[in-house]
mmCIF file of C-alpha atoms in Angstrom:
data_model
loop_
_atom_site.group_PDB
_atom_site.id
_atom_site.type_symbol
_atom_site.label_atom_id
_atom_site.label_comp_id
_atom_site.label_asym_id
_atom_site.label_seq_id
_atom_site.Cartn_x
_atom_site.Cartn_y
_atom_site.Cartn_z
ATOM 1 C CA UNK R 1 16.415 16.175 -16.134
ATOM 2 C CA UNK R 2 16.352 14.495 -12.375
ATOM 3 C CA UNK R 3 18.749 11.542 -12.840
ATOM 4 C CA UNK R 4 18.615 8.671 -9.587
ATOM 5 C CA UNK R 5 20.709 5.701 -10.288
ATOM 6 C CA UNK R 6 20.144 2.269 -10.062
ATOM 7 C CA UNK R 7 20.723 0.361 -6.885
ATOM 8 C CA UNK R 8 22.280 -2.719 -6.353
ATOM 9 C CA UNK R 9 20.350 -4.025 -4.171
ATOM 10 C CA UNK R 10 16.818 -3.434 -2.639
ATOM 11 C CA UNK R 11 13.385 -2.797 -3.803
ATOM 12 C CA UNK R 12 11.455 -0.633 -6.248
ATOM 13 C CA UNK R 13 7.806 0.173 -5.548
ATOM 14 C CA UNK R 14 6.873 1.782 -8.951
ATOM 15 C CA UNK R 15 3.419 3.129 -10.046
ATOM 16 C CA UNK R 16 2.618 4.637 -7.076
ATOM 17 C CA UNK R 17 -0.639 7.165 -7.625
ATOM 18 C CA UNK R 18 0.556 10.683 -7.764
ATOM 19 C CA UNK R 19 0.646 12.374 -3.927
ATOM 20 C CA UNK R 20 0.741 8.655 -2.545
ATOM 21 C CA UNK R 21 4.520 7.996 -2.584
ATOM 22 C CA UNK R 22 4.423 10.365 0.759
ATOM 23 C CA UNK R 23 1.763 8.395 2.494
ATOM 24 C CA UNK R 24 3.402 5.137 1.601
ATOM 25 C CA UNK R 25 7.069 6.568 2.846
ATOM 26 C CA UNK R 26 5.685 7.426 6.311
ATOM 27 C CA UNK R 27 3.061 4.158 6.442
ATOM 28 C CA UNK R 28 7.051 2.376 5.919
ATOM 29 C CA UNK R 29 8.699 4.964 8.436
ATOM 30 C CA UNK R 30 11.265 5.108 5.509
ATOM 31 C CA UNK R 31 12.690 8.337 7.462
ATOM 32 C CA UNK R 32 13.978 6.422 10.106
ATOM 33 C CA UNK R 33 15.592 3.860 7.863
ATOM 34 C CA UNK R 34 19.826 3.956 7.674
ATOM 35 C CA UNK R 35 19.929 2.959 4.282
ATOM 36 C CA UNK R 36 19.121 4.885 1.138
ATOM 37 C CA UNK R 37 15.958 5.575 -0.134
ATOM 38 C CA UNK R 38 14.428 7.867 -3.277
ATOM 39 C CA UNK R 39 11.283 9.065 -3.327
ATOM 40 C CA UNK R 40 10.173 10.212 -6.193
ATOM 41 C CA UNK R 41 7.168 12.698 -6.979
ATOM 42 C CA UNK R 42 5.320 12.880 -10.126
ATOM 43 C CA UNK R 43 7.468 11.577 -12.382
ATOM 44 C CA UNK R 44 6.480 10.768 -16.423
ATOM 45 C CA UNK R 45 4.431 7.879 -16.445
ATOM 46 C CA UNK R 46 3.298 6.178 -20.313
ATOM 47 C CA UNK R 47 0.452 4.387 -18.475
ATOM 48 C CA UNK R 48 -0.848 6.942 -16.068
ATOM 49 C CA UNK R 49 0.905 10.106 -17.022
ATOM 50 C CA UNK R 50 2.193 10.628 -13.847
ATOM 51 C CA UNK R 51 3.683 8.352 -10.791
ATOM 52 C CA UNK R 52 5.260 8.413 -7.387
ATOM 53 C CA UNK R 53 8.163 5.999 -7.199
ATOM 54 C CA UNK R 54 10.095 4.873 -4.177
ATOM 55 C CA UNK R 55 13.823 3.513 -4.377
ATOM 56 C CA UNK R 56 14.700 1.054 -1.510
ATOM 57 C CA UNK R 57 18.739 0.240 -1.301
ATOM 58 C CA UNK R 58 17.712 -2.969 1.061
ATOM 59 C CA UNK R 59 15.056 -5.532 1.293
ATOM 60 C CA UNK R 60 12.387 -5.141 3.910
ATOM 61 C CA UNK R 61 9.470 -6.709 4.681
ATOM 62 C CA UNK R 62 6.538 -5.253 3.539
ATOM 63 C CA UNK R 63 2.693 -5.442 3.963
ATOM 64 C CA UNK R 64 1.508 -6.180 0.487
ATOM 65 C CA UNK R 65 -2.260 -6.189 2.082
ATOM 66 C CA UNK R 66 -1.786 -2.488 2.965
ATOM 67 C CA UNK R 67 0.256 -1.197 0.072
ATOM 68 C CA UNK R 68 -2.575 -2.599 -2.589
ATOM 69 C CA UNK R 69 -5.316 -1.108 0.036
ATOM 70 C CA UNK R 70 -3.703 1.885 -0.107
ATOM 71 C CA UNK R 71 -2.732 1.495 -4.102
ATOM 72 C CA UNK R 72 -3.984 -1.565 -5.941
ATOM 73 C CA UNK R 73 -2.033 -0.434 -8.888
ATOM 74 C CA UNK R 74 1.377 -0.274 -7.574
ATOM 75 C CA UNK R 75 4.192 -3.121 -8.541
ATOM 76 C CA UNK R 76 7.209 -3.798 -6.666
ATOM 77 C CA UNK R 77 10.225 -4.766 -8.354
ATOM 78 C CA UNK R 78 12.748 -6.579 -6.359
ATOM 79 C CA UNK R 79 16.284 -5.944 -7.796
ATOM 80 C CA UNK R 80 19.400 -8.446 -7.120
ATOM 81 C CA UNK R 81 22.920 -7.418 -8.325
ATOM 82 C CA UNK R 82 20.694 -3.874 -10.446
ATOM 83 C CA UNK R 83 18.175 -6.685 -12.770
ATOM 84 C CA UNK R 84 14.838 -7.077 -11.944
ATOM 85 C CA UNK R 85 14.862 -10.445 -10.251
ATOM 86 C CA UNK R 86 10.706 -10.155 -9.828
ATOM 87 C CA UNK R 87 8.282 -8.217 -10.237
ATOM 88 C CA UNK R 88 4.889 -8.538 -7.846
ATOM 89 C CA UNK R 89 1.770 -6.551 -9.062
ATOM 90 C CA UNK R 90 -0.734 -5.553 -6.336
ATOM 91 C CA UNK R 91 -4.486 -5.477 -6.290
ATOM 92 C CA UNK R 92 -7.085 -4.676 -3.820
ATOM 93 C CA UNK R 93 -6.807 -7.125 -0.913
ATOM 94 C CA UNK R 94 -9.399 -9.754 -0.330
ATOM 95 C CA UNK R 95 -9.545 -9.168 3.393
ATOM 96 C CA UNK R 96 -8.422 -6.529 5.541
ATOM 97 C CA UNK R 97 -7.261 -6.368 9.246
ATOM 98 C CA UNK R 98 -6.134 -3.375 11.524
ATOM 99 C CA UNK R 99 -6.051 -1.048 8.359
ATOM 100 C CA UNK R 100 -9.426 0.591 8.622
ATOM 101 C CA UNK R 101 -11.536 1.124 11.087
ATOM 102 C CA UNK R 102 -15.638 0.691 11.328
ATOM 103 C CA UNK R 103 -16.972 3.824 11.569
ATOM 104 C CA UNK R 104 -20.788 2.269 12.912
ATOM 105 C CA UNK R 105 -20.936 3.466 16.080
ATOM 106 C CA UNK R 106 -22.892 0.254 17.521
ATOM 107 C CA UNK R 107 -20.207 -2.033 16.087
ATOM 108 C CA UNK R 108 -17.959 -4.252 18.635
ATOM 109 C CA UNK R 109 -15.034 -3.022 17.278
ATOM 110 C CA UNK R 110 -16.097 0.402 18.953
ATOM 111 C CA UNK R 111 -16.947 -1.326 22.220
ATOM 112 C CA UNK R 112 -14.446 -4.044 22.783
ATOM 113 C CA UNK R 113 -10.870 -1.895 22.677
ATOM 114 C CA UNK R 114 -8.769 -5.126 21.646
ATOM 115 C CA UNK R 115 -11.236 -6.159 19.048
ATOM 116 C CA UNK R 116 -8.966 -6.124 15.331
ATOM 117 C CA UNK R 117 -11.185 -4.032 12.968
ATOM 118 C CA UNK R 118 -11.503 -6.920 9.984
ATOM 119 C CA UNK R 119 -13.027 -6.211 6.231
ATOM 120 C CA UNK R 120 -13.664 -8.329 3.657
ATOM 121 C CA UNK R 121 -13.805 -7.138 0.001
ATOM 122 C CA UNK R 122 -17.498 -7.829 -1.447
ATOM 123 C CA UNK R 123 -17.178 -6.059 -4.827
ATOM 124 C CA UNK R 124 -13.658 -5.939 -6.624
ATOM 125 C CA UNK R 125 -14.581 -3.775 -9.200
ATOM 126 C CA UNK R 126 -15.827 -0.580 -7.434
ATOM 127 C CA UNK R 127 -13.613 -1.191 -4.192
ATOM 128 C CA UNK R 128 -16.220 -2.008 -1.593
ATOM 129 C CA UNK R 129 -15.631 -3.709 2.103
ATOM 130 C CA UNK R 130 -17.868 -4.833 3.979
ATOM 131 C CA UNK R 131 -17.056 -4.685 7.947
ATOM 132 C CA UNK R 132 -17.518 -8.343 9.119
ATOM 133 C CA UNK R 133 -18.883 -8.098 12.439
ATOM 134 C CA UNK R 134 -21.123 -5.427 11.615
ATOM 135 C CA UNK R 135 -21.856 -5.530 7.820
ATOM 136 C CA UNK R 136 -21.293 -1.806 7.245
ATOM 137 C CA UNK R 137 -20.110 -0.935 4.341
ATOM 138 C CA UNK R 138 -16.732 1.062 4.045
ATOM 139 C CA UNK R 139 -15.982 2.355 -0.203
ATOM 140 C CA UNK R 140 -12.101 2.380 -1.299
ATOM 141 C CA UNK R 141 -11.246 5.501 -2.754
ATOM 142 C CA UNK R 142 -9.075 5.261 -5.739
#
């Protein structure tokens, strides 16, 4: 059995959809960080069966927009002296900016280079954006 230890410090971002921990450590640039990370690939999950995980031995700021865009289901545990101090549970966002982009070919965002793409979540349930210069439609997959 794969045994990390605790850290001392840092963050945890647990429940991480299988095959997303990689996305997520690259979105972070995590490889160019100088202190120690973990990340950790299909590991035994009760809830889901399976999870990513990734170990952070420092506190950054991150973009909790993007990280429950890219996985409304993962929480981050932020550890002080190796206890949970608290725990922050992610959803989809309400709004998004500069994460996707409008794919309607007659939207400004195409035209005007320095235009920020901007979403804005219309239905919770089955993940669905709506671009909000142009109205198009873009679907979360999950």
């Amino acid at each position: 059995m794969l045994n990390i230890t605790s850290i001392k410090k840092g963050l945890v971002i647990d429940h991480i959809r299988p095959g997303m921990g990689l996305k997520i450590f690259q979105y972070l640039k995590l490889d160019q960080a100088d202190f120690t990370i973990a990340l950790i690939m299909n590991a035994a999950s009760k809830k889901h069966g399976k999870k990513d995980i990734i170990k952070i031995e420092d506190v950054i700021d991150l973009d909790l927009a993007m990280l429950g865009f890219l996985d409304p289901n993962i929480t981050i545990n932020v550890i002080e002296d190796e206890i949970i101090t608290d725990k922050i549970k992610l959803s989809l966002p309400d709004r998004v900016e500069g994460i996707i982009k409008c794919k309607n070919p007659r939207c400004i965002t195409t035209e005007e280079r320095n235009v920020t793409h901007r979403f804005v979540l219309i239905d919770h349930s089955r993940g669905i954006y709506k671009c909000e210069y142009c109205d198009h439609i873009y679907s979360w997959e999950g």
